[in-house]
């Protein structure tokens, strides 16, 4: 199987490297020719083709930024007319709609839910028009140790509002608000938050900006933070309970509170007798 990976950035390299064992040869194209050459050198028997190539491939994998994935589908659908076109852009509704319009053969959307340095991991998968080529891609990702699970475009994109835009906003907001904390003072809560902030900020800000523009979720986090910041005690406890329910947590203090209440009650009952 001949594979063309469009986009030689971090994700494009991951696709090329991951699928190399199940294809005959990998070609790469990128707006930056040097990036394409570097990526090709990193892949066994990889090669570079121009962005405007009219060569036919069994599979075209689009590893391009979210804002241009629709254009890329229209541009490269003909290169995969007798095979499959897939994407790993991170949003699924728009690419799949574009593929339904432009693809003559198979098509599907894959979304690795991790940065390439943390591979393998979970990969969301929506089969638009699946067949043997798409299945080969899916199997190649799974053979590399990834957990490839099938979903729908709407289910995926709705979830991304919380797990990507919302999570990134919350983590970055904590980093901005907390500042540079002396590590001696970190708690079991703040330390992993600081680690998460480092994980996010070591990435490319353009990518996170693309995600924020593609998915809602930032406003919901901001509204929740404002509600917590301005709530009185009763309202805060209600919000706390809602948060606990949302993540399915059990209270670790209810038993202690009941015990403490019982002790206080016992002391109160005993006091008059002692005084008497």
XYZ file of N, CA and C in Angstrom:
828
model
N 0.844 -1.199 0.000
C 0.000 0.000 0.000
C 0.872 1.239 0.000
N 0.608 2.159 -0.904
C 1.330 3.425 -0.977
C 0.607 4.462 -0.124
N 1.351 5.102 0.771
C 0.767 6.068 1.698
C 1.367 7.445 1.463
N 0.509 8.450 1.383
C 0.937 9.844 1.360
C 0.480 10.502 2.650
N 1.410 11.085 3.381
C 1.081 11.847 4.581
C 1.260 13.323 4.244
N 0.189 14.067 4.325
C 0.235 15.504 4.057
C 0.349 16.219 5.398
N 1.488 16.875 5.598
C 1.777 17.507 6.879
C 2.909 16.763 7.562
N 4.071 17.390 7.658
C 5.248 16.721 8.209
C 5.611 17.252 9.590
N 4.619 17.732 10.302
C 4.847 18.163 11.670
C 4.874 16.969 12.611
N 4.702 17.240 13.889
C 4.788 16.186 14.900
C 3.776 15.078 14.652
N 2.538 15.445 14.335
C 1.516 14.440 14.126
C 1.718 13.698 12.805
N 2.145 14.413 11.746
C 2.411 13.748 10.481
C 3.520 12.720 10.607
N 4.544 13.060 11.346
C 5.636 12.113 11.567
C 5.144 10.894 12.339
N 4.274 11.143 13.305
C 3.731 10.022 14.076
C 2.943 9.083 13.172
N 2.113 9.644 12.291
C 1.329 8.816 11.370
C 2.256 7.998 10.480
N 3.254 8.664 9.892
C 4.175 7.977 8.991
C 4.911 6.844 9.711
N 5.392 7.138 10.909
C 6.139 6.137 11.680
C 5.229 4.985 12.103
N 4.017 5.298 12.536
C 3.112 4.278 13.058
C 2.615 3.346 11.961
N 2.329 3.902 10.791
C 1.776 3.089 9.703
C 2.846 2.471 8.811
N 4.111 2.854 9.006
C 5.176 2.324 8.145
C 5.179 0.799 8.086
N 4.954 0.070 9.176
C 5.001 -1.391 9.096
C 3.913 -2.012 8.217
N 2.835 -1.286 7.927
C 1.737 -1.889 7.167
C 1.627 -1.316 5.756
N 2.599 -0.514 5.322
C 2.572 0.043 3.968
C 3.898 -0.288 3.272
N 3.878 -0.151 1.955
C 5.083 -0.459 1.188
C 6.087 0.685 1.241
N 5.568 1.912 1.150
C 6.445 3.070 1.200
C 5.639 4.291 1.610
N 6.301 5.227 2.294
C 5.644 6.440 2.769
C 6.181 7.640 2.009
N 5.272 8.471 1.504
C 5.634 9.761 0.915
C 5.105 10.854 1.817
N 5.837 11.958 1.889
C 5.427 13.083 2.729
C 5.436 14.369 1.920
N 4.488 15.244 2.230
C 4.416 16.557 1.602
C 4.125 17.580 2.675
N 4.733 18.749 2.540
C 4.530 19.792 3.540
C 4.824 21.142 2.909
N 4.226 22.191 3.477
C 4.502 23.536 2.987
C 5.956 23.919 3.224
N 6.592 23.257 4.186
C 8.008 23.455 4.481
C 8.783 22.262 3.922
N 9.434 22.406 2.782
C 10.138 21.278 2.170
C 11.182 20.642 3.091
N 11.863 21.461 3.889
C 12.871 20.911 4.786
C 12.234 20.013 5.838
N 11.072 20.426 6.340
C 10.362 19.589 7.313
C 9.985 18.257 6.689
N 9.554 18.288 5.430
C 9.198 17.051 4.735
C 10.425 16.157 4.568
N 11.568 16.748 4.219
C 12.786 15.967 4.048
C 13.246 15.367 5.370
N 13.175 16.161 6.425
C 13.580 15.655 7.744
C 12.677 14.499 8.176
N 11.375 14.642 7.931
C 10.439 13.584 8.296
C 10.681 12.335 7.467
N 10.964 12.516 6.181
C 11.221 11.370 5.306
C 12.461 10.610 5.752
N 13.486 11.346 6.194
C 14.703 10.703 6.672
C 14.450 9.912 7.944
N 13.492 10.352 8.724
C 13.188 9.666 9.983
C 12.360 8.405 9.762
N 11.797 8.263 8.564
C 10.979 7.097 8.234
C 11.778 6.200 7.304
N 11.806 4.918 7.563
C 12.542 3.995 6.717
C 11.998 4.059 5.294
N 12.876 4.362 4.343
C 12.519 4.424 2.925
C 11.447 5.477 2.650
N 11.416 6.559 3.445
C 10.471 7.633 3.183
C 10.938 8.510 2.037
N 10.032 9.207 1.403
C 10.386 10.102 0.306
C 9.516 11.348 0.356
N 9.933 12.372 -0.348
C 9.224 13.643 -0.370
C 8.568 13.826 -1.736
N 7.331 14.318 -1.722
C 6.647 14.667 -2.966
C 6.171 16.109 -2.840
N 6.014 16.810 -3.955
C 5.551 18.198 -3.888
C 4.093 18.275 -3.440
N 3.726 19.413 -2.883
C 2.348 19.592 -2.415
C 1.335 19.446 -3.542
N 1.733 19.800 -4.748
C 0.795 19.739 -5.864
C 0.926 18.446 -6.660
N 1.447 17.401 -6.038
C 1.599 16.130 -6.736
C 0.256 15.620 -7.278
N 0.318 14.990 -8.452
C -0.888 14.349 -8.988
C -0.755 12.833 -8.947
N 0.229 12.365 -8.177
C 0.459 10.923 -8.037
C -0.703 10.277 -7.282
N -1.024 9.052 -7.663
C -2.095 8.312 -6.998
C -1.528 7.498 -5.839
N -2.288 7.438 -4.768
C -1.882 6.680 -3.582
C -3.053 5.820 -3.113
N -2.691 4.724 -2.458
C -3.734 3.873 -1.885
C -4.398 4.544 -0.690
N -3.612 5.358 0.009
C -4.157 6.075 1.170
C -3.483 7.430 1.297
N -4.284 8.442 1.520
C -3.790 9.777 1.829
C -4.206 10.098 3.260
N -3.227 10.393 4.104
C -3.504 10.741 5.503
C -3.208 12.221 5.698
N -4.204 12.973 6.114
C -4.063 14.415 6.300
C -3.728 14.715 7.753
N -2.517 15.224 7.976
C -2.077 15.623 9.314
C -1.809 17.116 9.281
N -2.855 17.867 8.995
C -2.757 19.316 8.797
C -3.506 20.041 9.910
N -3.269 21.341 10.094
C -3.988 22.087 11.135
C -5.498 22.069 10.919
N -6.228 22.142 12.007
C -7.689 22.097 11.959
C -8.287 23.115 10.985
N -7.822 24.377 10.960
C -8.484 25.356 10.090
C -8.410 25.037 8.599
N -7.449 24.210 8.166
C -7.291 23.966 6.722
C -7.628 22.537 6.320
N -8.147 21.723 7.246
C -8.375 20.319 6.908
C -9.432 20.162 5.819
N -10.466 21.001 5.826
C -11.483 20.915 4.781
C -10.907 21.188 3.405
N -10.051 22.207 3.317
C -9.394 22.520 2.047
C -8.491 21.376 1.611
N -7.802 20.767 2.561
C -6.902 19.670 2.232
C -7.674 18.460 1.707
N -8.839 18.208 2.276
C -9.665 17.107 1.776
C -10.010 17.335 0.307
N -10.465 18.536 -0.004
C -10.827 18.849 -1.391
C -9.615 18.747 -2.313
N -8.455 19.182 -1.822
C -7.243 19.183 -2.659
C -6.727 17.781 -2.932
N -6.763 16.882 -1.938
C -6.099 15.592 -2.078
C -7.041 14.412 -2.278
N -8.321 14.650 -2.380
C -9.260 13.542 -2.597
C -8.947 12.793 -3.890
N -8.556 13.532 -4.929
C -8.251 12.876 -6.209
C -7.026 11.984 -6.119
N -6.101 12.304 -5.230
C -4.910 11.470 -5.067
C -5.232 10.122 -4.444
N -6.420 10.019 -3.852
C -6.835 8.768 -3.219
C -8.133 8.257 -3.824
N -8.361 8.584 -5.085
C -9.643 8.258 -5.724
C -9.939 6.769 -5.712
N -8.909 5.943 -5.852
C -9.112 4.490 -5.877
C -8.777 3.832 -4.547
N -8.537 4.654 -3.528
C -8.181 4.106 -2.224
C -8.968 4.766 -1.117
N -8.242 5.383 -0.168
C -8.906 5.992 0.984
C -8.221 7.289 1.352
N -8.997 8.219 1.870
C -8.465 9.442 2.454
C -8.913 9.481 3.905
N -7.959 9.756 4.808
C -8.249 9.813 6.235
C -7.602 11.065 6.800
N -8.018 11.452 7.981
C -7.396 12.609 8.623
C -7.159 12.332 10.095
N -6.229 13.093 10.674
C -5.947 13.032 12.111
C -5.922 14.445 12.678
N -6.745 15.322 12.115
C -6.702 16.744 12.471
C -7.147 17.016 13.905
N -8.109 16.242 14.418
C -8.569 16.462 15.782
C -10.024 16.859 15.885
N -10.591 17.394 14.802
C -12.022 17.650 14.715
C -12.570 16.657 13.703
N -13.820 16.231 13.854
C -14.314 15.166 12.980
C -15.497 15.567 12.108
N -16.375 16.419 12.601
C -17.571 16.759 11.837
C -17.258 17.376 10.493
N -16.448 18.426 10.470
C -16.147 19.127 9.225
C -15.339 18.281 8.245
N -14.264 17.600 8.679
C -13.530 16.762 7.737
C -14.385 15.672 7.107
N -15.211 15.019 7.913
C -16.047 13.952 7.375
C -17.073 14.495 6.386
N -17.594 15.688 6.665
C -18.528 16.305 5.722
C -17.826 16.609 4.404
N -16.582 17.102 4.496
C -15.810 17.391 3.291
C -15.487 16.106 2.532
N -15.163 15.050 3.253
C -14.864 13.777 2.607
C -16.092 13.211 1.913
N -17.247 13.341 2.551
C -18.479 12.855 1.936
C -18.755 13.568 0.618
N -18.324 14.819 0.531
C -18.538 15.607 -0.689
C -17.501 15.292 -1.766
N -16.238 15.133 -1.365
C -15.152 15.071 -2.344
C -14.570 13.684 -2.585
N -14.673 12.778 -1.623
C -14.020 11.475 -1.765
C -14.800 10.569 -2.709
N -14.068 9.897 -3.596
C -14.695 8.919 -4.491
C -14.597 7.511 -3.933
N -13.708 7.301 -2.988
C -13.519 5.977 -2.413
C -13.799 5.961 -0.928
N -12.965 5.252 -0.200
C -13.139 5.126 1.240
C -12.678 6.402 1.958
N -13.219 6.600 3.151
C -12.745 7.711 3.980
C -13.099 7.472 5.436
N -12.330 8.084 6.304
C -12.550 7.949 7.749
C -11.777 9.039 8.470
N -12.145 9.267 9.723
C -11.456 10.235 10.566
C -10.916 9.531 11.797
N -9.658 9.801 12.108
C -9.013 9.263 13.300
C -8.514 10.436 14.146
N -8.601 10.313 15.456
C -8.077 11.360 16.331
C -7.298 10.741 17.477
N -5.964 10.787 17.405
C -5.155 10.340 18.550
C -5.368 11.303 19.721
N -5.799 10.780 20.845
C -6.119 11.618 21.996
C -4.890 11.802 22.890
N -3.777 12.123 22.255
C -2.517 12.304 22.968
C -1.552 13.023 22.035
N -0.531 13.616 22.622
C 0.553 14.179 21.822
C 1.477 13.037 21.405
N 2.060 13.085 20.209
C 2.899 11.983 19.728
C 3.967 11.493 20.700
N 4.630 12.370 21.478
C 5.636 11.837 22.404
C 5.056 10.904 23.468
N 3.732 10.938 23.661
C 3.109 10.098 24.679
C 2.393 8.886 24.087
N 2.663 8.592 22.835
C 2.092 7.411 22.197
C 2.701 6.142 22.807
N 1.944 5.038 22.769
C 0.589 4.890 22.232
C -0.459 5.330 23.238
N -1.704 5.400 22.750
C -2.804 5.805 23.607
C -4.121 5.502 22.930
N -5.169 6.202 23.339
C -6.492 5.981 22.751
C -6.631 6.801 21.462
N -7.246 6.182 20.468
C -7.479 6.844 19.186
C -8.963 6.731 18.856
N -9.646 7.876 18.772
C -11.053 7.881 18.370
C -11.129 7.652 16.863
N -12.162 6.941 16.433
C -12.279 6.543 15.027
C -13.724 6.632 14.574
N -13.936 7.350 13.466
C -15.266 7.418 12.858
C -15.147 6.946 11.420
N -15.735 5.789 11.087
C -15.690 5.301 9.712
C -16.748 6.004 8.864
N -16.303 6.803 7.902
C -17.276 7.439 7.014
C -17.760 6.464 5.966
N -16.814 6.005 5.148
C -17.076 4.981 4.129
C -15.905 4.016 4.227
N -16.031 3.060 5.133
C -14.914 2.171 5.430
C -14.859 1.000 4.463
N -13.643 0.501 4.282
C -13.385 -0.645 3.424
C -12.037 -1.224 3.785
N -11.426 -2.016 2.904
C -10.165 -2.689 3.244
C -9.010 -1.739 3.542
N -8.948 -0.578 2.876
C -7.839 0.342 3.126
C -7.997 1.010 4.486
N -9.178 1.510 4.780
C -9.428 2.114 6.087
C -9.194 1.089 7.191
N -9.627 -0.137 6.951
C -9.432 -1.184 7.961
C -7.943 -1.458 8.172
N -7.171 -1.375 7.103
C -5.733 -1.582 7.240
C -5.102 -0.471 8.072
N -5.565 0.749 7.885
C -5.080 1.852 8.700
C -5.455 1.628 10.163
N -6.705 1.276 10.391
C -7.162 1.037 11.764
C -6.346 -0.068 12.424
N -6.115 -1.152 11.691
C -5.332 -2.255 12.244
C -3.883 -1.836 12.497
N -3.330 -1.004 11.596
C -1.965 -0.537 11.793
C -1.819 0.284 13.056
N -2.804 1.131 13.326
C -2.776 1.929 14.548
C -2.901 1.033 15.779
N -3.778 0.041 15.682
C -3.969 -0.876 16.807
C -2.740 -1.742 17.031
N -2.108 -2.192 15.952
C -0.915 -3.027 16.075
C 0.228 -2.284 16.757
N 0.198 -0.961 16.684
C 1.241 -0.150 17.322
C 0.970 0.059 18.809
N -0.068 -0.584 19.320
C -0.369 -0.506 20.747
C -1.438 0.483 21.124
N -2.065 1.127 20.123
C -3.110 2.105 20.417
C -4.467 1.422 20.621
N -5.267 2.007 21.480
C -6.640 1.548 21.707
C -7.544 2.336 20.769
N -7.898 1.742 19.640
C -8.711 2.419 18.634
C -10.180 2.085 18.898
N -10.973 3.104 19.221
C -12.380 2.865 19.528
C -13.272 3.663 18.583
N -14.372 3.051 18.195
C -15.284 3.677 17.245
C -16.282 4.581 17.961
N -16.563 5.724 17.358
C -17.512 6.674 17.919
C -18.252 7.346 16.770
N -18.913 8.455 17.043
C -19.551 9.249 16.005
C -18.925 10.636 16.001
N -19.078 11.343 14.892
C -18.489 12.680 14.798
C -19.086 13.616 15.839
N -20.400 13.565 16.021
C -21.048 14.465 16.975
C -20.645 14.131 18.410
N -20.572 12.847 18.730
C -20.177 12.442 20.082
C -18.741 12.878 20.353
N -17.873 12.685 19.376
C -16.476 13.075 19.533
C -16.336 14.576 19.715
N -16.932 15.350 18.811
C -16.735 16.796 18.845
C -17.333 17.419 20.096
N -18.440 16.868 20.577
C -19.034 17.370 21.822
C -18.114 17.075 23.003
N -17.529 15.871 23.020
C -16.622 15.519 24.121
C -15.385 16.406 24.120
N -14.916 16.796 22.927
C -13.705 17.608 22.840
C -13.882 18.983 23.481
N -15.125 19.473 23.557
C -15.360 20.752 24.217
C -14.908 20.697 25.669
N -15.134 19.536 26.310
C -14.764 19.393 27.717
C -13.328 18.929 27.880
N -12.958 17.853 27.177
C -11.671 17.223 27.454
C -10.503 17.932 26.774
N -10.784 18.787 25.789
C -9.697 19.554 25.191
C -9.822 21.036 25.537
N -10.768 21.743 24.936
C -10.854 23.181 25.195
C -11.063 23.482 26.673
N -12.007 22.793 27.295
C -12.279 23.040 28.706
C -11.086 22.701 29.585
N -10.483 21.538 29.349
C -9.348 21.113 30.162
C -8.153 22.048 29.959
N -7.869 22.404 28.708
C -6.735 23.297 28.452
C -6.954 24.651 29.132
N -8.177 25.164 29.038
C -8.479 26.456 29.650
C -8.284 26.408 31.158
N -8.787 25.357 31.778
C -8.668 25.230 33.228
C -7.206 25.130 33.663
N -6.429 24.331 32.945
C -5.030 24.134 33.320
C -4.216 25.410 33.096
N -4.416 26.050 31.959
C -3.675 27.284 31.685
C -4.083 28.395 32.647
N -5.367 28.470 32.991
C -5.823 29.477 33.939
C -5.161 29.271 35.292
N -5.050 28.007 35.726
C -4.363 27.730 36.994
C -2.911 28.193 36.929
N -2.235 27.886 35.815
C -0.831 28.272 35.676
C -0.666 29.788 35.709
N -1.572 30.492 35.069
C -1.498 31.953 35.057
C -1.784 32.534 36.444
N -2.782 31.975 37.116
C -3.172 32.504 38.421
C -2.167 32.133 39.514
N -1.618 30.925 39.456
C -0.729 30.446 40.519
C 0.649 31.069 40.438
N 1.098 31.363 39.231
C 2.448 31.902 39.092
C 3.492 30.827 39.333
N 4.683 31.241 39.710
C 5.804 30.327 39.934
C 5.838 29.948 41.410
N 5.253 28.797 41.730
C 5.127 28.360 43.121
C 6.372 27.588 43.552
N 6.901 27.936 44.705
C 8.007 27.178 45.296
C 7.545 25.737 45.466
N 8.281 24.782 44.876
C 7.838 23.387 44.875
C 7.703 22.806 46.276
N 8.345 23.414 47.269
C 8.225 22.911 48.642
C 6.804 23.032 49.171
N 6.033 23.945 48.600
C 4.689 24.196 49.110
C 3.598 23.463 48.333
N 3.968 22.714 47.307
C 2.954 22.024 46.528
C 2.230 20.981 47.372
N 0.950 20.825 47.079
C 0.101 19.845 47.754
C -0.197 18.700 46.794
N -0.849 17.638 47.259
C -1.223 16.544 46.364
C -2.190 16.975 45.247
N -2.791 18.142 45.389
C -3.657 18.671 44.329
C -2.884 19.603 43.413
N -2.131 20.527 43.990
C -1.452 21.525 43.163
C -0.296 20.940 42.359
N 0.379 19.939 42.897
C 1.535 19.387 42.178
C 1.150 18.764 40.841
N 0.120 17.880 40.801
C -0.272 17.347 39.492
C -0.828 18.418 38.558
N -1.447 19.474 39.130
C -1.901 20.572 38.282
C -0.713 21.279 37.630
N 0.340 21.481 38.388
C 1.550 22.097 37.834
C 2.164 21.204 36.770
N 2.140 19.894 37.005
C 2.651 18.955 36.001
C 1.827 19.023 34.724
N 0.507 19.108 34.872
C -0.368 19.226 33.705
C -0.089 20.518 32.949
N 0.145 21.588 33.689
C 0.453 22.866 33.052
C 1.747 22.774 32.255
N 2.721 22.052 32.781
C 3.970 21.866 32.030
C 3.717 21.042 30.771
N 2.861 20.024 30.883
C 2.537 19.198 29.721
C 1.900 20.034 28.615
N 0.976 20.907 28.996
C 0.294 21.739 28.005
C 1.251 22.758 27.405
N 1.997 23.451 28.238
C 2.793 24.574 27.748
C 4.058 24.158 27.015
N 4.423 22.880 27.072
C 5.552 22.440 26.268
C 5.143 22.228 24.815
N 3.835 22.295 24.544
C 3.327 22.127 23.189
C 3.358 23.419 22.388
N 2.800 23.352 21.195
C 2.778 24.487 20.280
C 1.521 25.323 20.522
N 1.650 26.602 20.882
C 0.459 27.413 21.181
C -0.510 27.516 20.008
N 0.004 27.492 18.777
C -0.882 27.560 17.614
C -1.861 26.399 17.600
N -1.376 25.216 17.973
C -2.238 24.033 17.980
C -3.357 24.199 19.004
N -3.001 24.700 20.192
C -4.007 24.898 21.230
C -4.989 26.001 20.836
N -4.506 27.004 20.120
C -5.403 28.052 19.633
C -6.378 27.494 18.608
N -5.889 26.613 17.735
C -6.767 25.969 16.753
C -7.866 25.168 17.447
N -7.479 24.433 18.489
C -8.444 23.622 19.231
C -9.494 24.515 19.888
N -9.057 25.608 20.494
C -9.991 26.519 21.171
C -10.985 27.114 20.191
N -10.520 27.431 18.975
C -11.416 28.002 17.976
C -12.352 26.956 17.382
N -11.923 25.703 17.369
C -12.750 24.638 16.780
C -13.847 24.166 17.727
N -13.574 24.204 19.009
C -14.516 23.663 19.986
C -14.849 24.715 21.042
N -16.127 24.804 21.400
C -16.515 25.627 22.544
C -16.027 24.931 23.819
N -16.175 25.581 24.943
C -15.783 24.968 26.210
C -15.051 25.913 27.137
N -14.371 26.907 26.576
C -13.625 27.844 27.418
C -14.572 28.686 28.267
N -15.666 29.162 27.676
C -16.603 30.006 28.416
C -17.237 29.250 29.575
N -17.518 27.962 29.361
C -18.136 27.173 30.426
C -17.207 27.067 31.631
N -15.912 26.896 31.385
C -14.944 26.820 32.475
C -14.851 28.168 33.186
N -14.821 29.253 32.412
C -14.744 30.581 33.010
C -15.975 30.865 33.873
N -17.146 30.475 33.393
C -18.384 30.686 34.151
C -18.383 29.858 35.429
N -17.895 28.617 35.343
C -17.837 27.766 36.532
C -16.878 28.346 37.571
N -15.732 28.848 37.111
C -14.759 29.451 38.033
C -15.344 30.684 38.706
N -16.067 31.507 37.928
C -16.685 32.705 38.495
C -17.757 32.324 39.516
N -18.537 31.280 39.212
C -19.577 30.835 40.147
C -18.953 30.373 41.457
N -17.846 29.642 41.388
C -17.173 29.189 42.601
C -16.577 30.364 43.380
N -16.024 31.330 42.649
C -15.361 32.460 43.298
C -16.343 33.374 44.011
N -17.566 33.468 43.532
C -18.538 34.414 44.093
C -19.601 33.749 44.960
N -19.582 32.418 45.065
C -20.627 31.703 45.805
C -20.500 31.925 47.311
N -21.647 32.008 47.982
C -21.596 31.993 49.444
C -21.363 30.551 49.889
N -21.291 30.329 51.179
C -20.920 29.000 51.669
C -21.902 27.924 51.211
N -23.194 28.217 51.312
C -24.194 27.219 50.937
C -24.117 26.906 49.444
N -23.995 27.952 48.630
C -23.901 27.751 47.184
C -22.614 27.011 46.821
N -21.523 27.335 47.520
C -20.259 26.655 47.240
C -20.384 25.160 47.512
N -21.012 24.809 48.638
C -21.154 23.397 48.960
C -22.029 22.677 47.938
N -23.034 23.378 47.409
C -23.874 22.778 46.375
C -23.073 22.554 45.096
N -22.259 23.535 44.715
C -21.412 23.387 43.530
C -20.401 22.270 43.741
N -19.868 22.185 44.932
C -18.914 21.124 45.265
C -19.569 19.754 45.079
N -20.817 19.635 45.543
C -21.539 18.369 45.396
C -21.785 18.044 43.926
N -22.103 19.074 43.143
C -22.299 18.849 41.707
C -21.009 18.370 41.049
N -19.896 18.984 41.423
C -18.603 18.581 40.868
C -18.292 17.131 41.235
N -18.562 16.765 42.481
C -18.329 15.386 42.921
C -19.166 14.412 42.101
N -20.420 14.755 41.876
C -21.297 13.881 41.103
C -20.820 13.762 39.648
N -20.347 14.868 39.086
C -19.901 14.851 37.689
C -18.736 13.903 37.459
N -17.851 13.783 38.439
C -16.688 12.912 38.273
C -16.870 11.564 38.950
N -18.037 11.340 39.559
C -18.327 10.049 40.178
C -17.497 9.754 41.410
N -17.182 10.792 42.181
C -16.353 10.598 43.381
C -17.222 10.323 44.598
N -16.656 9.597 45.533
C -17.297 9.372 46.833
C -16.620 10.260 47.867
N -17.417 10.746 48.811
C -16.833 11.561 49.875
C -16.003 10.687 50.801
N -14.829 11.174 51.166
C -14.002 10.440 52.123
C -14.200 10.974 53.537
N -15.099 11.957 53.704
C -15.246 12.609 55.007
C -16.598 12.372 55.654
N -17.572 11.811 54.921
C -18.914 11.662 55.493
C -18.887 10.847 56.772
N -18.149 9.747 56.768
C -18.078 8.910 57.960
C -17.454 9.639 59.123
N -16.379 10.394 58.839
C -15.722 11.153 59.904
C -16.638 12.217 60.465
N -17.435 12.867 59.554
C -18.332 13.912 60.012
C -19.411 13.339 60.930
N -19.947 12.162 60.553
C -20.982 11.539 61.376
C -20.406 11.164 62.743
N -19.160 10.653 62.724
C -18.532 10.273 63.975
C -18.288 11.487 64.858
N -17.817 12.572 64.213
C -17.546 13.792 64.980
C -18.829 14.357 65.563
N -19.905 14.321 64.772
C -21.199 14.823 65.239
C -21.693 14.002 66.424
N -21.506 12.692 66.326
C -21.929 11.821 67.421
C -21.134 12.113 68.687
N -19.831 12.346 68.525
C -18.992 12.651 69.695
C -19.421 13.954 70.351
N -19.702 14.966 69.520
C -20.125 16.247 70.067
C -21.433 16.081 70.822
N -22.353 15.308 70.223
C -23.639 15.082 70.873
C -23.478 14.376 72.202
N -22.579 13.379 72.232
C -22.337 12.643 73.472
C -21.756 13.540 74.529
N -20.821 14.412 74.163
C -20.209 15.328 75.105
C -21.247 16.278 75.667
N -22.134 16.738 74.779
C -23.157 17.688 75.225
C -24.096 17.061 76.239
N -24.438 15.793 75.959
C -25.344 15.111 76.896
C -24.658 14.843 78.225
N -23.367 14.601 78.189
C -22.665 14.238 79.422
C -22.344 15.431 80.303
N -22.227 16.609 79.684
C -21.756 17.770 80.433
C -22.642 18.092 81.643
N -23.978 18.158 81.486
C -24.790 18.503 82.672
C -24.613 17.521 83.801
N -24.506 16.210 83.480
C -24.344 15.228 84.529
C -23.025 15.427 85.262
N -21.981 15.764 84.506
C -20.681 15.979 85.154
C -20.734 17.174 86.077
N -21.423 18.237 85.606
C -21.509 19.412 86.439
C -22.324 19.134 87.696
N -23.317 18.244 87.551
C -24.188 17.965 88.693
C -23.454 17.118 89.683
